[in-house]
C-alpha cells in the first residue's frame, strides 16, 4: 500500500475548510522571496486569487475575497490548527 505524502495529508486537512468557505484554498510557505505551495483543497475556478491570511512564514490564498467576520474567524482557526498539524509532521 502506498504511503500518503505530507502534501496529501495537509491537503486532506484543508478539505472541510474549503467546503465550508465554498472556495478553493491553498497555503504556501514563504521561502525567501519565493513561495512554495504546501497544501490545497477545493474546486478550482481559475479565477483571481486573494490573500486571506499572511504572516511571516505562511500565506493562505482563496479564489474569492473573504469579507464576512465568521469566515475570517474560520480562516484564523484554520491557520492555528494547520500550524499545530505542521509541528506534528
PDB file of N, CA and C in Angstrom:
ATOM      1  N   UNK A   1       0.836  -1.174   0.000  1.00  0.00           N
ATOM      2  CA  UNK A   1       0.000   0.000   0.000  1.00  0.00           C
ATOM      3  C   UNK A   1       0.888   1.248   0.000  1.00  0.00           C
ATOM      4  N   UNK A   2       0.480   2.238  -0.772  1.00  0.00           N
ATOM      5  CA  UNK A   2       1.237   3.478  -0.903  1.00  0.00           C
ATOM      6  C   UNK A   2       1.036   4.354   0.332  1.00  0.00           C
ATOM      7  N   UNK A   3       2.144   4.920   0.820  1.00  0.00           N
ATOM      8  CA  UNK A   3       2.069   5.825   1.973  1.00  0.00           C
ATOM      9  C   UNK A   3       1.637   7.206   1.495  1.00  0.00           C
ATOM     10  N   UNK A   4       0.804   7.864   2.277  1.00  0.00           N
ATOM     11  CA  UNK A   4       0.317   9.194   1.933  1.00  0.00           C
ATOM     12  C   UNK A   4       1.407  10.227   2.191  1.00  0.00           C
ATOM     13  N   UNK A   5       1.610  11.130   1.222  1.00  0.00           N
ATOM     14  CA  UNK A   5       2.626  12.171   1.369  1.00  0.00           C
ATOM     15  C   UNK A   5       2.140  13.258   2.329  1.00  0.00           C
ATOM     16  N   UNK A   6       3.081  14.063   2.814  1.00  0.00           N
ATOM     17  CA  UNK A   6       2.717  15.182   3.689  1.00  0.00           C
ATOM     18  C   UNK A   6       1.785  16.146   2.958  1.00  0.00           C
ATOM     19  N   UNK A   7       2.053  16.383   1.657  1.00  0.00           N
ATOM     20  CA  UNK A   7       1.205  17.279   0.870  1.00  0.00           C
ATOM     21  C   UNK A   7      -0.238  16.776   0.875  1.00  0.00           C
ATOM     22  N   UNK A   8      -0.422  15.479   0.668  1.00  0.00           N
ATOM     23  CA  UNK A   8      -1.766  14.900   0.647  1.00  0.00           C
ATOM     24  C   UNK A   8      -2.435  14.979   2.021  1.00  0.00           C
ATOM     25  N   UNK A   9      -1.676  14.709   3.073  1.00  0.00           N
ATOM     26  CA  UNK A   9      -2.227  14.789   4.433  1.00  0.00           C
ATOM     27  C   UNK A   9      -2.677  16.211   4.758  1.00  0.00           C
ATOM     28  N   UNK A  10      -1.822  17.174   4.426  1.00  0.00           N
ATOM     29  CA  UNK A  10      -2.148  18.570   4.708  1.00  0.00           C
ATOM     30  C   UNK A  10      -3.321  19.033   3.846  1.00  0.00           C
ATOM     31  N   UNK A  11      -3.365  18.585   2.604  1.00  0.00           N
ATOM     32  CA  UNK A  11      -4.472  18.945   1.716  1.00  0.00           C
ATOM     33  C   UNK A  11      -5.785  18.338   2.204  1.00  0.00           C
ATOM     34  N   UNK A  12      -5.738  17.104   2.682  1.00  0.00           N
ATOM     35  CA  UNK A  12      -6.942  16.479   3.249  1.00  0.00           C
ATOM     36  C   UNK A  12      -7.457  17.271   4.444  1.00  0.00           C
ATOM     37  N   UNK A  13      -6.538  17.798   5.239  1.00  0.00           N
ATOM     38  CA  UNK A  13      -6.910  18.623   6.389  1.00  0.00           C
ATOM     39  C   UNK A  13      -7.689  19.868   5.936  1.00  0.00           C
ATOM     40  N   UNK A  14      -7.321  20.429   4.780  1.00  0.00           N
ATOM     41  CA  UNK A  14      -7.950  21.661   4.291  1.00  0.00           C
ATOM     42  C   UNK A  14      -9.341  21.450   3.690  1.00  0.00           C
ATOM     43  N   UNK A  15      -9.658  20.232   3.261  1.00  0.00           N
ATOM     44  CA  UNK A  15     -10.910  19.986   2.528  1.00  0.00           C
ATOM     45  C   UNK A  15     -12.162  20.489   3.243  1.00  0.00           C
ATOM     46  N   UNK A  16     -12.358  20.196   4.534  1.00  0.00           N
ATOM     47  CA  UNK A  16     -13.580  20.704   5.187  1.00  0.00           C
ATOM     48  C   UNK A  16     -13.642  22.233   5.226  1.00  0.00           C
ATOM     49  N   UNK A  17     -12.492  22.874   5.342  1.00  0.00           N
ATOM     50  CA  UNK A  17     -12.462  24.339   5.352  1.00  0.00           C
ATOM     51  C   UNK A  17     -12.830  24.888   3.980  1.00  0.00           C
ATOM     52  N   UNK A  18     -12.298  24.275   2.928  1.00  0.00           N
ATOM     53  CA  UNK A  18     -12.634  24.697   1.565  1.00  0.00           C
ATOM     54  C   UNK A  18     -14.131  24.521   1.313  1.00  0.00           C
ATOM     55  N   UNK A  19     -14.685  23.418   1.787  1.00  0.00           N
ATOM     56  CA  UNK A  19     -16.127  23.178   1.633  1.00  0.00           C
ATOM     57  C   UNK A  19     -16.937  24.211   2.405  1.00  0.00           C
ATOM     58  N   UNK A  20     -16.523  24.493   3.627  1.00  0.00           N
ATOM     59  CA  UNK A  20     -17.217  25.473   4.465  1.00  0.00           C
ATOM     60  C   UNK A  20     -17.176  26.871   3.863  1.00  0.00           C
ATOM     61  N   UNK A  21     -16.028  27.237   3.304  1.00  0.00           N
ATOM     62  CA  UNK A  21     -15.856  28.561   2.715  1.00  0.00           C
ATOM     63  C   UNK A  21     -16.366  28.619   1.277  1.00  0.00           C
ATOM     64  N   UNK A  22     -16.648  27.468   0.693  1.00  0.00           N
ATOM     65  CA  UNK A  22     -17.137  27.363  -0.680  1.00  0.00           C
ATOM     66  C   UNK A  22     -16.180  28.026  -1.675  1.00  0.00           C
ATOM     67  N   UNK A  23     -14.900  27.714  -1.519  1.00  0.00           N
ATOM     68  CA  UNK A  23     -13.881  28.240  -2.426  1.00  0.00           C
ATOM     69  C   UNK A  23     -12.640  27.369  -2.354  1.00  0.00           C
ATOM     70  N   UNK A  24     -11.804  27.463  -3.367  1.00  0.00           N
ATOM     71  CA  UNK A  24     -10.522  26.770  -3.312  1.00  0.00           C
ATOM     72  C   UNK A  24      -9.635  27.501  -2.309  1.00  0.00           C
ATOM     73  N   UNK A  25      -8.874  26.725  -1.555  1.00  0.00           N
ATOM     74  CA  UNK A  25      -7.978  27.260  -0.528  1.00  0.00           C
ATOM     75  C   UNK A  25      -6.618  26.620  -0.730  1.00  0.00           C
ATOM     76  N   UNK A  26      -5.555  27.407  -0.681  1.00  0.00           N
ATOM     77  CA  UNK A  26      -4.224  26.822  -0.701  1.00  0.00           C
ATOM     78  C   UNK A  26      -3.288  27.634   0.170  1.00  0.00           C
ATOM     79  N   UNK A  27      -2.332  26.928   0.750  1.00  0.00           N
ATOM     80  CA  UNK A  27      -1.387  27.535   1.682  1.00  0.00           C
ATOM     81  C   UNK A  27       0.013  27.390   1.117  1.00  0.00           C
ATOM     82  N   UNK A  28       0.744  28.490   1.156  1.00  0.00           N
ATOM     83  CA  UNK A  28       2.131  28.499   0.694  1.00  0.00           C
ATOM     84  C   UNK A  28       3.045  28.875   1.846  1.00  0.00           C
ATOM     85  N   UNK A  29       4.208  28.248   1.857  1.00  0.00           N
ATOM     86  CA  UNK A  29       5.253  28.603   2.819  1.00  0.00           C
ATOM     87  C   UNK A  29       6.179  29.598   2.128  1.00  0.00           C
ATOM     88  N   UNK A  30       6.517  30.661   2.838  1.00  0.00           N
ATOM     89  CA  UNK A  30       7.457  31.642   2.296  1.00  0.00           C
ATOM     90  C   UNK A  30       8.864  31.075   2.381  1.00  0.00           C
ATOM     91  N   UNK A  31       9.567  31.148   1.262  1.00  0.00           N
ATOM     92  CA  UNK A  31      10.948  30.676   1.184  1.00  0.00           C
ATOM     93  C   UNK A  31      11.747  31.808   0.544  1.00  0.00           C
ATOM     94  N   UNK A  32      12.317  32.663   1.376  1.00  0.00           N
ATOM     95  CA  UNK A  32      12.998  33.841   0.848  1.00  0.00           C
ATOM     96  C   UNK A  32      11.991  34.736   0.140  1.00  0.00           C
ATOM     97  N   UNK A  33      12.282  35.066  -1.133  1.00  0.00           N
ATOM     98  CA  UNK A  33      11.371  35.900  -1.921  1.00  0.00           C
ATOM     99  C   UNK A  33      10.340  35.068  -2.680  1.00  0.00           C
ATOM    100  N   UNK A  34      10.405  33.774  -2.528  1.00  0.00           N
ATOM    101  CA  UNK A  34       9.501  32.870  -3.244  1.00  0.00           C
ATOM    102  C   UNK A  34       8.500  32.239  -2.291  1.00  0.00           C
ATOM    103  N   UNK A  35       7.545  31.523  -2.879  1.00  0.00           N
ATOM    104  CA  UNK A  35       6.570  30.777  -2.082  1.00  0.00           C
ATOM    105  C   UNK A  35       6.474  29.365  -2.626  1.00  0.00           C
ATOM    106  N   UNK A  36       6.254  28.431  -1.720  1.00  0.00           N
ATOM    107  CA  UNK A  36       6.112  27.028  -2.080  1.00  0.00           C
ATOM    108  C   UNK A  36       4.762  26.527  -1.575  1.00  0.00           C
ATOM    109  N   UNK A  37       3.931  26.025  -2.492  1.00  0.00           N
ATOM    110  CA  UNK A  37       2.611  25.513  -2.113  1.00  0.00           C
ATOM    111  C   UNK A  37       2.791  24.230  -1.311  1.00  0.00           C
ATOM    112  N   UNK A  38       2.215  24.188  -0.106  1.00  0.00           N
ATOM    113  CA  UNK A  38       2.369  23.000   0.738  1.00  0.00           C
ATOM    114  C   UNK A  38       1.055  22.254   0.943  1.00  0.00           C
ATOM    115  N   UNK A  39      -0.084  22.873   0.551  1.00  0.00           N
ATOM    116  CA  UNK A  39      -1.380  22.189   0.655  1.00  0.00           C
ATOM    117  C   UNK A  39      -2.416  22.971  -0.138  1.00  0.00           C
ATOM    118  N   UNK A  40      -3.403  22.219  -0.690  1.00  0.00           N
ATOM    119  CA  UNK A  40      -4.505  22.881  -1.390  1.00  0.00           C
ATOM    120  C   UNK A  40      -5.725  21.968  -1.391  1.00  0.00           C
ATOM    121  N   UNK A  41      -6.896  22.611  -1.447  1.00  0.00           N
ATOM    122  CA  UNK A  41      -8.151  21.849  -1.467  1.00  0.00           C
ATOM    123  C   UNK A  41      -9.254  22.719  -2.049  1.00  0.00           C
ATOM    124  N   UNK A  42     -10.282  22.064  -2.559  1.00  0.00           N
ATOM    125  CA  UNK A  42     -11.444  22.764  -3.099  1.00  0.00           C
ATOM    126  C   UNK A  42     -11.471  22.736  -4.606  1.00  0.00           C
ATOM    127  N   UNK A  43     -12.621  23.106  -5.143  1.00  0.00           N
ATOM    128  CA  UNK A  43     -12.806  23.137  -6.588  1.00  0.00           C
ATOM    129  C   UNK A  43     -12.176  24.384  -7.178  1.00  0.00           C
ATOM    130  N   UNK A  44     -11.444  24.191  -8.258  1.00  0.00           N
ATOM    131  CA  UNK A  44     -10.744  25.299  -8.893  1.00  0.00           C
ATOM    132  C   UNK A  44     -11.633  25.953  -9.935  1.00  0.00           C
ATOM    133  N   UNK A  45     -11.705  27.281  -9.874  1.00  0.00           N
ATOM    134  CA  UNK A  45     -12.493  28.058 -10.833  1.00  0.00           C
ATOM    135  C   UNK A  45     -11.617  28.857 -11.782  1.00  0.00           C
ATOM    136  N   UNK A  46     -10.310  28.825 -11.572  1.00  0.00           N
ATOM    137  CA  UNK A  46      -9.367  29.594 -12.386  1.00  0.00           C
ATOM    138  C   UNK A  46      -9.730  31.071 -12.381  1.00  0.00           C
ATOM    139  N   UNK A  47     -10.002  31.576 -11.196  1.00  0.00           N
ATOM    140  CA  UNK A  47     -10.323  32.985 -11.037  1.00  0.00           C
ATOM    141  C   UNK A  47      -9.217  33.663 -10.234  1.00  0.00           C
ATOM    142  N   UNK A  48      -9.397  34.925  -9.992  1.00  0.00           N
ATOM    143  CA  UNK A  48      -8.412  35.720  -9.263  1.00  0.00           C
ATOM    144  C   UNK A  48      -8.163  35.143  -7.870  1.00  0.00           C
ATOM    145  N   UNK A  49      -6.915  35.183  -7.446  1.00  0.00           N
ATOM    146  CA  UNK A  49      -6.552  34.709  -6.106  1.00  0.00           C
ATOM    147  C   UNK A  49      -6.498  35.894  -5.143  1.00  0.00           C
ATOM    148  N   UNK A  50      -6.975  35.651  -3.932  1.00  0.00           N
ATOM    149  CA  UNK A  50      -6.957  36.666  -2.882  1.00  0.00           C
ATOM    150  C   UNK A  50      -6.136  36.157  -1.709  1.00  0.00           C
ATOM    151  N   UNK A  51      -5.333  37.037  -1.130  1.00  0.00           N
ATOM    152  CA  UNK A  51      -4.609  36.692   0.092  1.00  0.00           C
ATOM    153  C   UNK A  51      -5.591  36.874   1.246  1.00  0.00           C
ATOM    154  N   UNK A  52      -5.920  35.767   1.900  1.00  0.00           N
ATOM    155  CA  UNK A  52      -6.883  35.811   3.001  1.00  0.00           C
ATOM    156  C   UNK A  52      -6.218  35.738   4.366  1.00  0.00           C
ATOM    157  N   UNK A  53      -4.943  35.378   4.375  1.00  0.00           N
ATOM    158  CA  UNK A  53      -4.171  35.333   5.622  1.00  0.00           C
ATOM    159  C   UNK A  53      -2.703  35.410   5.241  1.00  0.00           C
ATOM    160  N   UNK A  54      -1.937  36.142   6.041  1.00  0.00           N
ATOM    161  CA  UNK A  54      -0.487  36.191   5.815  1.00  0.00           C
ATOM    162  C   UNK A  54       0.214  36.484   7.129  1.00  0.00           C
ATOM    163  N   UNK A  55       1.292  35.745   7.375  1.00  0.00           N
ATOM    164  CA  UNK A  55       2.178  36.050   8.487  1.00  0.00           C
ATOM    165  C   UNK A  55       3.612  35.941   7.977  1.00  0.00           C
ATOM    166  N   UNK A  56       4.574  35.877   8.891  1.00  0.00           N
ATOM    167  CA  UNK A  56       5.979  35.878   8.473  1.00  0.00           C
ATOM    168  C   UNK A  56       6.387  34.602   7.737  1.00  0.00           C
ATOM    169  N   UNK A  57       5.639  33.508   7.901  1.00  0.00           N
ATOM    170  CA  UNK A  57       6.017  32.228   7.285  1.00  0.00           C
ATOM    171  C   UNK A  57       5.039  31.684   6.252  1.00  0.00           C
ATOM    172  N   UNK A  58       3.767  32.058   6.333  1.00  0.00           N
ATOM    173  CA  UNK A  58       2.738  31.428   5.500  1.00  0.00           C
ATOM    174  C   UNK A  58       1.802  32.448   4.866  1.00  0.00           C
ATOM    175  N   UNK A  59       1.259  32.054   3.713  1.00  0.00           N
ATOM    176  CA  UNK A  59       0.222  32.830   3.036  1.00  0.00           C
ATOM    177  C   UNK A  59      -0.902  31.863   2.678  1.00  0.00           C
ATOM    178  N   UNK A  60      -2.135  32.241   2.998  1.00  0.00           N
ATOM    179  CA  UNK A  60      -3.298  31.452   2.615  1.00  0.00           C
ATOM    180  C   UNK A  60      -4.041  32.214   1.526  1.00  0.00           C
ATOM    181  N   UNK A  61      -4.234  31.546   0.386  1.00  0.00           N
ATOM    182  CA  UNK A  61      -4.947  32.131  -0.740  1.00  0.00           C
ATOM    183  C   UNK A  61      -6.332  31.505  -0.856  1.00  0.00           C
ATOM    184  N   UNK A  62      -7.280  32.297  -1.340  1.00  0.00           N
ATOM    185  CA  UNK A  62      -8.610  31.791  -1.673  1.00  0.00           C
ATOM    186  C   UNK A  62      -8.983  32.332  -3.049  1.00  0.00           C
ATOM    187  N   UNK A  63      -9.944  31.679  -3.705  1.00  0.00           N
ATOM    188  CA  UNK A  63     -10.371  32.126  -5.030  1.00  0.00           C
ATOM    189  C   UNK A  63     -11.535  33.111  -4.967  1.00  0.00           C
ATOM    190  N   UNK A  64     -11.848  33.553  -3.800  1.00  0.00           N
ATOM    191  CA  UNK A  64     -12.806  34.650  -3.644  1.00  0.00           C
ATOM    192  C   UNK A  64     -12.398  35.434  -2.408  1.00  0.00           C
ATOM    193  N   UNK A  65     -12.804  36.683  -2.367  1.00  0.00           N
ATOM    194  CA  UNK A  65     -12.453  37.531  -1.236  1.00  0.00           C
ATOM    195  C   UNK A  65     -13.254  37.119  -0.002  1.00  0.00           C
ATOM    196  N   UNK A  66     -12.565  36.990   1.097  1.00  0.00           N
ATOM    197  CA  UNK A  66     -13.198  36.642   2.373  1.00  0.00           C
ATOM    198  C   UNK A  66     -13.501  37.947   3.098  1.00  0.00           C
ATOM    199  N   UNK A  67     -14.796  38.254   3.244  1.00  0.00           N
ATOM    200  CA  UNK A  67     -15.175  39.548   3.815  1.00  0.00           C
ATOM    201  C   UNK A  67     -15.982  39.437   5.104  1.00  0.00           C
ATOM    202  N   UNK A  68     -16.708  38.336   5.266  1.00  0.00           N
ATOM    203  CA  UNK A  68     -17.555  38.203   6.457  1.00  0.00           C
ATOM    204  C   UNK A  68     -16.709  37.857   7.684  1.00  0.00           C
ATOM    205  N   UNK A  69     -17.136  38.364   8.842  1.00  0.00           N
ATOM    206  CA  UNK A  69     -16.409  38.129  10.094  1.00  0.00           C
ATOM    207  C   UNK A  69     -16.333  36.649  10.452  1.00  0.00           C
ATOM    208  N   UNK A  70     -17.424  35.909  10.251  1.00  0.00           N
ATOM    209  CA  UNK A  70     -17.409  34.489  10.599  1.00  0.00           C
ATOM    210  C   UNK A  70     -16.431  33.709   9.710  1.00  0.00           C
ATOM    211  N   UNK A  71     -16.299  34.129   8.456  1.00  0.00           N
ATOM    212  CA  UNK A  71     -15.332  33.482   7.560  1.00  0.00           C
ATOM    213  C   UNK A  71     -13.897  33.824   7.967  1.00  0.00           C
ATOM    214  N   UNK A  72     -13.680  35.066   8.378  1.00  0.00           N
ATOM    215  CA  UNK A  72     -12.340  35.468   8.839  1.00  0.00           C
ATOM    216  C   UNK A  72     -11.946  34.681  10.086  1.00  0.00           C
ATOM    217  N   UNK A  73     -12.895  34.491  10.998  1.00  0.00           N
ATOM    218  CA  UNK A  73     -12.634  33.694  12.202  1.00  0.00           C
ATOM    219  C   UNK A  73     -12.293  32.256  11.829  1.00  0.00           C
ATOM    220  N   UNK A  74     -13.009  31.709  10.857  1.00  0.00           N
ATOM    221  CA  UNK A  74     -12.739  30.350  10.396  1.00  0.00           C
ATOM    222  C   UNK A  74     -11.335  30.248   9.799  1.00  0.00           C
ATOM    223  N   UNK A  75     -10.932  31.248   9.037  1.00  0.00           N
ATOM    224  CA  UNK A  75      -9.583  31.276   8.452  1.00  0.00           C
ATOM    225  C   UNK A  75      -8.535  31.310   9.563  1.00  0.00           C
ATOM    226  N   UNK A  76      -8.761  32.136  10.576  1.00  0.00           N
ATOM    227  CA  UNK A  76      -7.805  32.212  11.687  1.00  0.00           C
ATOM    228  C   UNK A  76      -7.708  30.881  12.429  1.00  0.00           C
ATOM    229  N   UNK A  77      -8.853  30.230  12.668  1.00  0.00           N
ATOM    230  CA  UNK A  77      -8.842  28.913  13.314  1.00  0.00           C
ATOM    231  C   UNK A  77      -8.132  27.892  12.436  1.00  0.00           C
ATOM    232  N   UNK A  78      -8.395  27.959  11.136  1.00  0.00           N
ATOM    233  CA  UNK A  78      -7.729  27.064  10.188  1.00  0.00           C
ATOM    234  C   UNK A  78      -6.218  27.178  10.322  1.00  0.00           C
ATOM    235  N   UNK A  79      -5.706  28.397  10.321  1.00  0.00           N
ATOM    236  CA  UNK A  79      -4.253  28.590  10.354  1.00  0.00           C
ATOM    237  C   UNK A  79      -3.652  28.144  11.680  1.00  0.00           C
ATOM    238  N   UNK A  80      -4.329  28.367  12.785  1.00  0.00           N
ATOM    239  CA  UNK A  80      -3.829  27.896  14.085  1.00  0.00           C
ATOM    240  C   UNK A  80      -3.740  26.375  14.071  1.00  0.00           C
ATOM    241  N   UNK A  81      -4.806  25.722  13.631  1.00  0.00           N
ATOM    242  CA  UNK A  81      -4.820  24.252  13.570  1.00  0.00           C
ATOM    243  C   UNK A  81      -3.801  23.723  12.574  1.00  0.00           C
ATOM    244  N   UNK A  82      -3.665  24.401  11.447  1.00  0.00           N
ATOM    245  CA  UNK A  82      -2.723  23.975  10.411  1.00  0.00           C
ATOM    246  C   UNK A  82      -1.286  24.032  10.933  1.00  0.00           C
ATOM    247  N   UNK A  83      -0.944  25.104  11.622  1.00  0.00           N
ATOM    248  CA  UNK A  83       0.410  25.229  12.181  1.00  0.00           C
ATOM    249  C   UNK A  83       0.669  24.152  13.232  1.00  0.00           C
ATOM    250  N   UNK A  84      -0.339  23.834  14.035  1.00  0.00           N
ATOM    251  CA  UNK A  84      -0.186  22.755  15.019  1.00  0.00           C
ATOM    252  C   UNK A  84       0.030  21.422  14.314  1.00  0.00           C
ATOM    253  N   UNK A  85      -0.688  21.185  13.234  1.00  0.00           N
ATOM    254  CA  UNK A  85      -0.522  19.962  12.457  1.00  0.00           C
ATOM    255  C   UNK A  85       0.876  19.892  11.846  1.00  0.00           C
ATOM    256  N   UNK A  86       1.374  21.010  11.358  1.00  0.00           N
ATOM    257  CA  UNK A  86       2.728  21.045  10.788  1.00  0.00           C
ATOM    258  C   UNK A  86       3.779  20.704  11.831  1.00  0.00           C
ATOM    259  N   UNK A  87       3.566  21.157  13.048  1.00  0.00           N
ATOM    260  CA  UNK A  87       4.519  20.865  14.123  1.00  0.00           C
ATOM    261  C   UNK A  87       4.597  19.371  14.417  1.00  0.00           C
ATOM    262  N   UNK A  88       3.498  18.651  14.151  1.00  0.00           N
ATOM    263  CA  UNK A  88       3.458  17.209  14.407  1.00  0.00           C
ATOM    264  C   UNK A  88       4.065  16.389  13.272  1.00  0.00           C
ATOM    265  N   UNK A  89       4.114  16.964  12.048  1.00  0.00           N
ATOM    266  CA  UNK A  89       4.631  16.198  10.902  1.00  0.00           C
ATOM    267  C   UNK A  89       6.112  16.375  10.723  1.00  0.00           C
TER     268      UNK A  89
END
